[in-house]
PDB file of C-alpha atoms in Angstrom:
ATOM      1  CA  UNK V  23       7.444   2.938  67.763  1.00  0.00           C
ATOM      2  CA  UNK V  24       7.323   0.232  65.099  1.00  0.00           C
ATOM      3  CA  UNK V  25       4.325  -2.105  64.885  1.00  0.00           C
ATOM      4  CA  UNK V  26       4.886  -5.855  64.708  1.00  0.00           C
ATOM      5  CA  UNK V  27       2.356  -6.077  61.856  1.00  0.00           C
ATOM      6  CA  UNK V  28       4.283  -3.524  59.776  1.00  0.00           C
ATOM      7  CA  UNK V  29       6.327  -4.728  56.789  1.00  0.00           C
ATOM      8  CA  UNK V  30      10.049  -5.334  56.525  1.00  0.00           C
ATOM      9  CA  UNK V  31      11.824  -3.081  54.041  1.00  0.00           C
ATOM     10  CA  UNK V  32      14.389  -4.734  51.757  1.00  0.00           C
ATOM     11  CA  UNK V  33      16.508  -2.949  49.175  1.00  0.00           C
ATOM     12  CA  UNK V  34      19.165  -3.787  46.623  1.00  0.00           C
ATOM     13  CA  UNK V  35      20.781  -2.257  43.565  1.00  0.00           C
ATOM     14  CA  UNK V  36      18.667  -4.512  41.346  1.00  0.00           C
ATOM     15  CA  UNK V  37      17.247  -8.037  41.355  1.00  0.00           C
ATOM     16  CA  UNK V  38      19.943  -9.673  43.495  1.00  0.00           C
ATOM     17  CA  UNK V  39      18.251  -8.766  46.762  1.00  0.00           C
ATOM     18  CA  UNK V  40      15.372 -11.014  45.752  1.00  0.00           C
ATOM     19  CA  UNK V  41      17.590 -13.896  46.923  1.00  0.00           C
ATOM     20  CA  UNK V  42      17.436 -12.356  50.410  1.00  0.00           C
ATOM     21  CA  UNK V  43      13.701 -11.793  50.120  1.00  0.00           C
ATOM     22  CA  UNK V  44      13.253 -15.434  49.078  1.00  0.00           C
ATOM     23  CA  UNK V  45      14.966 -16.562  52.267  1.00  0.00           C
ATOM     24  CA  UNK V  46      12.906 -14.158  54.393  1.00  0.00           C
ATOM     25  CA  UNK V  47       9.717 -15.603  52.914  1.00  0.00           C
ATOM     26  CA  UNK V  48      10.942 -19.160  53.582  1.00  0.00           C
ATOM     27  CA  UNK V  49      12.177 -18.577  57.099  1.00  0.00           C
ATOM     28  CA  UNK V  50       9.741 -15.931  58.387  1.00  0.00           C
ATOM     29  CA  UNK V  51       6.545 -16.628  56.429  1.00  0.00           C
ATOM     30  CA  UNK V  52       4.243 -14.452  58.554  1.00  0.00           C
ATOM     31  CA  UNK V  53       6.062 -11.256  57.639  1.00  0.00           C
ATOM     32  CA  UNK V  54       5.043  -8.635  55.088  1.00  0.00           C
ATOM     33  CA  UNK V  55       7.838  -7.336  52.851  1.00  0.00           C
ATOM     34  CA  UNK V  56       8.330  -4.181  50.787  1.00  0.00           C
ATOM     35  CA  UNK V  57      11.119  -4.613  48.236  1.00  0.00           C
ATOM     36  CA  UNK V  58      12.883  -1.862  46.319  1.00  0.00           C
ATOM     37  CA  UNK V  59      15.250  -2.645  43.453  1.00  0.00           C
ATOM     38  CA  UNK V  60      17.265   0.286  42.114  1.00  0.00           C
ATOM     39  CA  UNK V  61      17.191  -1.071  38.593  1.00  0.00           C
ATOM     40  CA  UNK V  62      17.819   2.312  36.962  1.00  0.00           C
ATOM     41  CA  UNK V  63      21.167   2.761  38.743  1.00  0.00           C
ATOM     42  CA  UNK V  64      22.488  -0.817  38.940  1.00  0.00           C
ATOM     43  CA  UNK V  65      25.311  -1.761  39.478  1.00  0.00           C
ATOM     44  CA  UNK V  66      26.510  -0.072  42.675  1.00  0.00           C
ATOM     45  CA  UNK V  67      29.854  -1.868  42.673  1.00  0.00           C
ATOM     46  CA  UNK V  68      31.691   0.673  40.504  1.00  0.00           C
ATOM     47  CA  UNK V  69      30.314   3.792  42.192  1.00  0.00           C
ATOM     48  CA  UNK V  70      31.861   6.060  44.814  1.00  0.00           C
ATOM     49  CA  UNK V  71      31.160   5.927  48.540  1.00  0.00           C
ATOM     50  CA  UNK V  72      29.351   9.276  48.424  1.00  0.00           C
ATOM     51  CA  UNK V  73      27.098   8.103  45.611  1.00  0.00           C
ATOM     52  CA  UNK V  74      26.235   4.852  47.372  1.00  0.00           C
ATOM     53  CA  UNK V  75      25.457   6.765  50.579  1.00  0.00           C
ATOM     54  CA  UNK V  76      23.204   9.131  48.626  1.00  0.00           C
ATOM     55  CA  UNK V  77      21.355   6.262  46.939  1.00  0.00           C
ATOM     56  CA  UNK V  78      20.938   4.356  50.214  1.00  0.00           C
ATOM     57  CA  UNK V  79      19.534   7.388  52.017  1.00  0.00           C
ATOM     58  CA  UNK V  80      17.061   8.065  49.204  1.00  0.00           C
ATOM     59  CA  UNK V  81      15.841   4.473  49.284  1.00  0.00           C
ATOM     60  CA  UNK V  82      15.501   4.450  53.061  1.00  0.00           C
ATOM     61  CA  UNK V  83      13.469   7.667  52.923  1.00  0.00           C
ATOM     62  CA  UNK V  84      11.174   5.967  50.413  1.00  0.00           C
ATOM     63  CA  UNK V  85      10.850   2.799  52.511  1.00  0.00           C
ATOM     64  CA  UNK V  86       9.967   4.885  55.561  1.00  0.00           C
ATOM     65  CA  UNK V  87       6.939   6.198  53.650  1.00  0.00           C
ATOM     66  CA  UNK V  88       5.749   2.569  53.630  1.00  0.00           C
ATOM     67  CA  UNK V  89       5.986   2.527  57.458  1.00  0.00           C
ATOM     68  CA  UNK V  90       8.436  -0.377  57.552  1.00  0.00           C
ATOM     69  CA  UNK V  91       9.491  -1.668  60.982  1.00  0.00           C
ATOM     70  CA  UNK V  92      13.024  -2.645  60.020  1.00  0.00           C
ATOM     71  CA  UNK V  93      15.295  -2.435  56.978  1.00  0.00           C
ATOM     72  CA  UNK V  94      17.453  -5.082  55.333  1.00  0.00           C
ATOM     73  CA  UNK V  95      20.293  -3.749  53.187  1.00  0.00           C
ATOM     74  CA  UNK V  96      20.271  -6.687  50.764  1.00  0.00           C
ATOM     75  CA  UNK V  97      23.275  -5.379  48.882  1.00  0.00           C
ATOM     76  CA  UNK V  98      26.850  -6.211  49.832  1.00  0.00           C
ATOM     77  CA  UNK V  99      28.205  -2.981  48.356  1.00  0.00           C
ATOM     78  CA  UNK V 100      25.775  -0.769  50.285  1.00  0.00           C
ATOM     79  CA  UNK V 101      26.315  -2.908  53.406  1.00  0.00           C
ATOM     80  CA  UNK V 102      30.074  -2.472  53.076  1.00  0.00           C
ATOM     81  CA  UNK V 103      30.067   1.252  52.368  1.00  0.00           C
ATOM     82  CA  UNK V 104      26.952   2.805  53.907  1.00  0.00           C
ATOM     83  CA  UNK V 105      25.447   0.597  56.621  1.00  0.00           C
ATOM     84  CA  UNK V 106      27.334   1.765  59.696  1.00  0.00           C
ATOM     85  CA  UNK V 107      26.885   5.462  58.911  1.00  0.00           C
ATOM     86  CA  UNK V 108      23.195   5.047  58.106  1.00  0.00           C
ATOM     87  CA  UNK V 109      22.566   2.978  61.232  1.00  0.00           C
ATOM     88  CA  UNK V 110      23.282   6.039  63.372  1.00  0.00           C
ATOM     89  CA  UNK V 111      20.704   8.066  61.448  1.00  0.00           C
ATOM     90  CA  UNK V 112      17.797   5.642  61.900  1.00  0.00           C
ATOM     91  CA  UNK V 113      15.177   5.173  64.591  1.00  0.00           C
ATOM     92  CA  UNK V 114      14.567   1.549  63.615  1.00  0.00           C
ATOM     93  CA  UNK V 115      16.641  -1.674  63.407  1.00  0.00           C
ATOM     94  CA  UNK V 116      18.702  -2.208  60.273  1.00  0.00           C
ATOM     95  CA  UNK V 117      20.704  -5.253  59.176  1.00  0.00           C
ATOM     96  CA  UNK V 118      23.138  -5.865  56.331  1.00  0.00           C
ATOM     97  CA  UNK V 119      24.474  -8.988  54.643  1.00  0.00           C
ATOM     98  CA  UNK V 120      28.188  -8.854  55.512  1.00  0.00           C
ATOM     99  CA  UNK V 121      28.403 -10.097  59.096  1.00  0.00           C
ATOM    100  CA  UNK V 122      25.983 -13.057  58.781  1.00  0.00           C
ATOM    101  CA  UNK V 123      27.879 -14.454  55.800  1.00  0.00           C
ATOM    102  CA  UNK V 124      31.284 -13.869  57.359  1.00  0.00           C
ATOM    103  CA  UNK V 125      30.358 -15.663  60.592  1.00  0.00           C
ATOM    104  CA  UNK V 126      29.141 -18.679  58.631  1.00  0.00           C
ATOM    105  CA  UNK V 127      32.359 -18.816  56.595  1.00  0.00           C
ATOM    106  CA  UNK V 128      34.445 -18.790  59.792  1.00  0.00           C
ATOM    107  CA  UNK V 129      32.530 -21.818  61.065  1.00  0.00           C
ATOM    108  CA  UNK V 130      32.688 -23.616  57.709  1.00  0.00           C
ATOM    109  CA  UNK V 131      36.384 -23.383  56.787  1.00  0.00           C
ATOM    110  CA  UNK V 132      38.585 -26.384  57.491  1.00  0.00           C
ATOM    111  CA  UNK V 133      41.948 -25.199  56.173  1.00  0.00           C
ATOM    112  CA  UNK V 134      41.651 -21.540  57.205  1.00  0.00           C
ATOM    113  CA  UNK V 135      41.541 -20.151  53.660  1.00  0.00           C
ATOM    114  CA  UNK V 136      38.365 -18.225  52.820  1.00  0.00           C
ATOM    115  CA  UNK V 137      37.623 -16.651  49.449  1.00  0.00           C
ATOM    116  CA  UNK V 138      35.305 -13.728  48.893  1.00  0.00           C
ATOM    117  CA  UNK V 139      33.905 -12.704  45.520  1.00  0.00           C
ATOM    118  CA  UNK V 140      32.030  -9.441  45.154  1.00  0.00           C
ATOM    119  CA  UNK V 141      31.843  -6.122  43.372  1.00  0.00           C
ATOM    120  CA  UNK V 142      34.926  -3.943  43.024  1.00  0.00           C
ATOM    121  CA  UNK V 143      33.762  -1.666  45.857  1.00  0.00           C
ATOM    122  CA  UNK V 144      33.008  -4.522  48.263  1.00  0.00           C
ATOM    123  CA  UNK V 145      36.325  -6.269  47.642  1.00  0.00           C
ATOM    124  CA  UNK V 146      38.308  -3.017  47.755  1.00  0.00           C
ATOM    125  CA  UNK V 147      36.739  -2.105  51.116  1.00  0.00           C
ATOM    126  CA  UNK V 148      38.191  -5.313  52.646  1.00  0.00           C
ATOM    127  CA  UNK V 149      35.210  -5.305  55.008  1.00  0.00           C
ATOM    128  CA  UNK V 150      34.919  -9.111  54.950  1.00  0.00           C
ATOM    129  CA  UNK V 151      38.651  -9.492  55.627  1.00  0.00           C
ATOM    130  CA  UNK V 152      38.580  -7.045  58.536  1.00  0.00           C
ATOM    131  CA  UNK V 153      35.530  -8.610  60.149  1.00  0.00           C
ATOM    132  CA  UNK V 154      36.725 -12.205  59.730  1.00  0.00           C
ATOM    133  CA  UNK V 155      40.244 -11.502  60.966  1.00  0.00           C
ATOM    134  CA  UNK V 156      38.964  -9.502  63.926  1.00  0.00           C
ATOM    135  CA  UNK V 157      37.167 -12.679  65.016  1.00  0.00           C
ATOM    136  CA  UNK V 158      39.983 -15.049  64.034  1.00  0.00           C
ATOM    137  CA  UNK V 159      43.323 -13.484  63.017  1.00  0.00           C
ATOM    138  CA  UNK V 160      44.671 -16.898  61.991  1.00  0.00           C
ATOM    139  CA  UNK V 161      42.390 -17.086  58.963  1.00  0.00           C
ATOM    140  CA  UNK V 162      43.456 -16.027  55.481  1.00  0.00           C
ATOM    141  CA  UNK V 163      40.930 -14.114  53.368  1.00  0.00           C
ATOM    142  CA  UNK V 164      41.440 -13.723  49.616  1.00  0.00           C
ATOM    143  CA  UNK V 165      39.175 -11.347  47.716  1.00  0.00           C
ATOM    144  CA  UNK V 166      38.378 -11.281  44.012  1.00  0.00           C
ATOM    145  CA  UNK V 167      36.241  -8.681  42.271  1.00  0.00           C
ATOM    146  CA  UNK V 168      33.862 -10.092  39.665  1.00  0.00           C
ATOM    147  CA  UNK V 169      32.319  -6.956  38.099  1.00  0.00           C
ATOM    148  CA  UNK V 170      30.659  -8.714  35.159  1.00  0.00           C
ATOM    149  CA  UNK V 171      28.632 -11.097  37.322  1.00  0.00           C
ATOM    150  CA  UNK V 172      25.966  -8.498  38.173  1.00  0.00           C
ATOM    151  CA  UNK V 173      25.150  -7.559  34.550  1.00  0.00           C
ATOM    152  CA  UNK V 174      25.152 -11.284  33.666  1.00  0.00           C
ATOM    153  CA  UNK V 175      22.517 -11.916  36.328  1.00  0.00           C
ATOM    154  CA  UNK V 176      20.498  -8.813  35.440  1.00  0.00           C
ATOM    155  CA  UNK V 177      20.454 -10.085  31.835  1.00  0.00           C
ATOM    156  CA  UNK V 178      19.378 -13.529  33.020  1.00  0.00           C
ATOM    157  CA  UNK V 179      19.237 -15.210  29.639  1.00  0.00           C
ATOM    158  CA  UNK V 180      23.048 -15.220  29.493  1.00  0.00           C
ATOM    159  CA  UNK V 181      23.565 -17.209  32.695  1.00  0.00           C
ATOM    160  CA  UNK V 182      23.635 -20.584  30.948  1.00  0.00           C
ATOM    161  CA  UNK V 183      25.762 -19.399  28.040  1.00  0.00           C
ATOM    162  CA  UNK V 184      29.334 -20.337  27.238  1.00  0.00           C
ATOM    163  CA  UNK V 185      30.209 -16.660  27.722  1.00  0.00           C
ATOM    164  CA  UNK V 186      29.100 -16.802  31.365  1.00  0.00           C
ATOM    165  CA  UNK V 187      31.144 -19.958  31.919  1.00  0.00           C
ATOM    166  CA  UNK V 188      34.248 -18.370  30.362  1.00  0.00           C
ATOM    167  CA  UNK V 189      33.906 -15.208  32.463  1.00  0.00           C
ATOM    168  CA  UNK V 190      33.349 -17.156  35.677  1.00  0.00           C
ATOM    169  CA  UNK V 191      36.291 -19.481  34.970  1.00  0.00           C
ATOM    170  CA  UNK V 192      38.535 -16.474  34.369  1.00  0.00           C
ATOM    171  CA  UNK V 193      37.496 -14.755  37.609  1.00  0.00           C
ATOM    172  CA  UNK V 194      37.708 -17.857  39.792  1.00  0.00           C
ATOM    173  CA  UNK V 195      40.963 -19.400  38.562  1.00  0.00           C
ATOM    174  CA  UNK V 196      43.161 -17.476  41.030  1.00  0.00           C
ATOM    175  CA  UNK V 197      40.988 -18.489  43.992  1.00  0.00           C
ATOM    176  CA  UNK V 198      41.293 -22.116  42.914  1.00  0.00           C
ATOM    177  CA  UNK V 199      45.089 -21.779  42.829  1.00  0.00           C
ATOM    178  CA  UNK V 200      45.043 -20.359  46.387  1.00  0.00           C
ATOM    179  CA  UNK V 201      43.450 -23.575  47.658  1.00  0.00           C
ATOM    180  CA  UNK V 202      40.500 -22.001  49.446  1.00  0.00           C
ATOM    181  CA  UNK V 203      37.955 -24.402  50.923  1.00  0.00           C
ATOM    182  CA  UNK V 204      35.204 -21.833  51.578  1.00  0.00           C
ATOM    183  CA  UNK V 205      33.865 -19.158  49.226  1.00  0.00           C
ATOM    184  CA  UNK V 206      31.552 -16.325  50.259  1.00  0.00           C
ATOM    185  CA  UNK V 207      29.170 -15.247  47.501  1.00  0.00           C
ATOM    186  CA  UNK V 208      29.673 -11.612  48.465  1.00  0.00           C
ATOM    187  CA  UNK V 209      26.972 -10.080  46.312  1.00  0.00           C
ATOM    188  CA  UNK V 210      23.283 -10.945  46.509  1.00  0.00           C
ATOM    189  CA  UNK V 211      23.228 -11.444  42.746  1.00  0.00           C
ATOM    190  CA  UNK V 212      25.755 -14.267  42.959  1.00  0.00           C
ATOM    191  CA  UNK V 213      23.544 -17.024  44.466  1.00  0.00           C
ATOM    192  CA  UNK V 214      21.737 -16.946  41.130  1.00  0.00           C
ATOM    193  CA  UNK V 215      25.030 -18.194  39.640  1.00  0.00           C
ATOM    194  CA  UNK V 216      25.593 -20.729  42.411  1.00  0.00           C
ATOM    195  CA  UNK V 217      25.390 -23.806  40.176  1.00  0.00           C
ATOM    196  CA  UNK V 218      27.965 -22.462  37.715  1.00  0.00           C
ATOM    197  CA  UNK V 219      30.298 -21.227  40.469  1.00  0.00           C
ATOM    198  CA  UNK V 220      30.022 -24.584  42.242  1.00  0.00           C
ATOM    199  CA  UNK V 221      30.876 -26.494  39.079  1.00  0.00           C
ATOM    200  CA  UNK V 222      34.013 -24.411  38.546  1.00  0.00           C
ATOM    201  CA  UNK V 223      35.220 -24.446  42.178  1.00  0.00           C
ATOM    202  CA  UNK V 224      34.472 -28.124  42.780  1.00  0.00           C
ATOM    203  CA  UNK V 225      32.664 -30.056  45.494  1.00  0.00           C
ATOM    204  CA  UNK V 226      35.470 -29.551  48.016  1.00  0.00           C
ATOM    205  CA  UNK V 227      34.724 -25.813  48.253  1.00  0.00           C
ATOM    206  CA  UNK V 228      31.813 -24.768  50.496  1.00  0.00           C
ATOM    207  CA  UNK V 229      29.765 -21.912  49.024  1.00  0.00           C
ATOM    208  CA  UNK V 230      28.387 -19.498  51.624  1.00  0.00           C
ATOM    209  CA  UNK V 231      25.185 -17.705  50.666  1.00  0.00           C
ATOM    210  CA  UNK V 232      24.824 -14.593  52.873  1.00  0.00           C
ATOM    211  CA  UNK V 233      21.154 -14.327  51.833  1.00  0.00           C
ATOM    212  CA  UNK V 234      20.280 -17.412  53.862  1.00  0.00           C
ATOM    213  CA  UNK V 235      22.285 -16.270  56.863  1.00  0.00           C
ATOM    214  CA  UNK V 236      20.870 -12.732  56.699  1.00  0.00           C
ATOM    215  CA  UNK V 237      17.313 -14.046  56.920  1.00  0.00           C
ATOM    216  CA  UNK V 238      18.324 -16.057  59.991  1.00  0.00           C
ATOM    217  CA  UNK V 239      19.862 -12.939  61.509  1.00  0.00           C
ATOM    218  CA  UNK V 240      16.747 -10.912  60.714  1.00  0.00           C
ATOM    219  CA  UNK V 241      14.524 -13.475  62.395  1.00  0.00           C
ATOM    220  CA  UNK V 242      16.623 -13.231  65.559  1.00  0.00           C
ATOM    221  CA  UNK V 243      16.661  -9.421  65.395  1.00  0.00           C
ATOM    222  CA  UNK V 244      12.865  -9.234  65.170  1.00  0.00           C
ATOM    223  CA  UNK V 245      12.589 -11.572  68.128  1.00  0.00           C
ATOM    224  CA  UNK V 246      15.005  -9.497  70.200  1.00  0.00           C
ATOM    225  CA  UNK V 247      13.151  -6.269  69.419  1.00  0.00           C
ATOM    226  CA  UNK V 248       9.681  -7.751  69.978  1.00  0.00           C
ATOM    227  CA  UNK V 249       8.775  -7.058  66.341  1.00  0.00           C
ATOM    228  CA  UNK V 250       7.783 -10.555  65.151  1.00  0.00           C
ATOM    229  CA  UNK V 251       4.394 -10.572  63.463  1.00  0.00           C
ATOM    230  CA  UNK V 252       2.245 -13.091  65.333  1.00  0.00           C
ATOM    231  CA  UNK V 253      -0.945 -12.621  63.317  1.00  0.00           C
ATOM    232  CA  UNK V 254      -1.803 -14.779  60.329  1.00  0.00           C
ATOM    233  CA  UNK V 255      -1.940 -12.941  57.005  1.00  0.00           C
ATOM    234  CA  UNK V 256      -5.340 -13.196  55.331  1.00  0.00           C
ATOM    235  CA  UNK V 257      -5.446 -15.326  52.184  1.00  0.00           C
ATOM    236  CA  UNK V 258      -6.949 -12.373  50.310  1.00  0.00           C
ATOM    237  CA  UNK V 259      -3.945 -10.152  51.127  1.00  0.00           C
ATOM    238  CA  UNK V 260      -0.782  -9.982  49.046  1.00  0.00           C
ATOM    239  CA  UNK V 261       1.899  -9.448  51.717  1.00  0.00           C
ATOM    240  CA  UNK V 262       4.637  -8.571  49.231  1.00  0.00           C
ATOM    241  CA  UNK V 263       5.028  -5.229  47.440  1.00  0.00           C
ATOM    242  CA  UNK V 264       7.676  -4.449  44.842  1.00  0.00           C
ATOM    243  CA  UNK V 265       9.059  -1.120  43.672  1.00  0.00           C
ATOM    244  CA  UNK V 266      11.727  -0.382  41.064  1.00  0.00           C
ATOM    245  CA  UNK V 267      13.375   2.711  39.614  1.00  0.00           C
ATOM    246  CA  UNK V 268      13.254   1.506  35.981  1.00  0.00           C
ATOM    247  CA  UNK V 269      11.008  -0.606  33.763  1.00  0.00           C
ATOM    248  CA  UNK V 270       8.637  -3.018  35.481  1.00  0.00           C
ATOM    249  CA  UNK V 271       8.191  -5.907  33.024  1.00  0.00           C
ATOM    250  CA  UNK V 272      11.658  -7.401  33.156  1.00  0.00           C
ATOM    251  CA  UNK V 273      11.794  -7.144  36.948  1.00  0.00           C
ATOM    252  CA  UNK V 274       8.389  -8.800  37.303  1.00  0.00           C
ATOM    253  CA  UNK V 275       9.470 -11.793  35.246  1.00  0.00           C
ATOM    254  CA  UNK V 276      12.685 -12.139  37.226  1.00  0.00           C
ATOM    255  CA  UNK V 277      10.917 -11.808  40.582  1.00  0.00           C
ATOM    256  CA  UNK V 278       8.330 -14.432  39.748  1.00  0.00           C
ATOM    257  CA  UNK V 279      11.039 -16.879  38.620  1.00  0.00           C
ATOM    258  CA  UNK V 280      13.033 -16.402  41.817  1.00  0.00           C
ATOM    259  CA  UNK V 281      10.178 -16.191  44.317  1.00  0.00           C
ATOM    260  CA  UNK V 282       7.412 -18.221  42.631  1.00  0.00           C
ATOM    261  CA  UNK V 283       5.033 -15.501  43.844  1.00  0.00           C
ATOM    262  CA  UNK V 284       3.136 -13.002  41.740  1.00  0.00           C
ATOM    263  CA  UNK V 285       4.891  -9.665  41.338  1.00  0.00           C
ATOM    264  CA  UNK V 286       2.090  -8.138  39.307  1.00  0.00           C
ATOM    265  CA  UNK V 287       1.812  -5.269  41.795  1.00  0.00           C
ATOM    266  CA  UNK V 288       5.329  -4.020  40.948  1.00  0.00           C
ATOM    267  CA  UNK V 289       5.425  -0.231  40.602  1.00  0.00           C
ATOM    268  CA  UNK V 290       7.994   2.115  39.124  1.00  0.00           C
ATOM    269  CA  UNK V 291       8.860   5.179  41.210  1.00  0.00           C
ATOM    270  CA  UNK V 292      11.157   8.147  40.727  1.00  0.00           C
ATOM    271  CA  UNK V 293      13.640   7.495  43.522  1.00  0.00           C
ATOM    272  CA  UNK V 294      15.271  10.884  42.906  1.00  0.00           C
ATOM    273  CA  UNK V 295      12.176  12.453  44.497  1.00  0.00           C
ATOM    274  CA  UNK V 296      13.259  11.130  47.906  1.00  0.00           C
TER     275      UNK V 296
END
């Protein structure tokens, strides 16, 4: 049985899941969080289903050693490919990022045309399209893979460059022609490009950040399961722990910029041991 004081486990292919962690910290500030970023094997978006399942299972086995009470798959690709199969293997609650973002997009659209940008695997799976059209078959969903966005974010210094703007303009031009009024940022890396994407798409297009909606969904899940932490965290305690599968320094800098919390306790582990 999970303890309410136990941490939440969050994992992603790299730094993108920190956007989900940021929202968890904002919306559920009493919770402890263990974050794992698979920085040695990023990106997941061009890998096979079997490989993504293998990676996800390894990470979950690692997070279970930290006695987490629930797991957030803060990666659209892993949520699309692995979540439902893994859910049946777990003895604890698990939540992904697909359904919360999709539900918000359904509520937000005015003209019934929703765009989704994501990795090749996420877009190819059509998981957003299936889920949205199951709820409302009258909606049109147009997907566009943006494979270079993840490496742009992981190499953060390029985000404000003319190269990033050219790549984003190229990827988004077809969605603009389709006349969408709502765009799901279908990869947790993409909110870190929100300003650039918004400039290209224009003010008339609503950008949906699944990270925000996932934190809301997690808060409700914890409440339903009686797993909300009610105790105040001592000022002397650092409630956030970070683990990566590659070098620490770059991740630390990124984490501290995104979260405005110290990530000095970041540790590198060999995820292949799990």
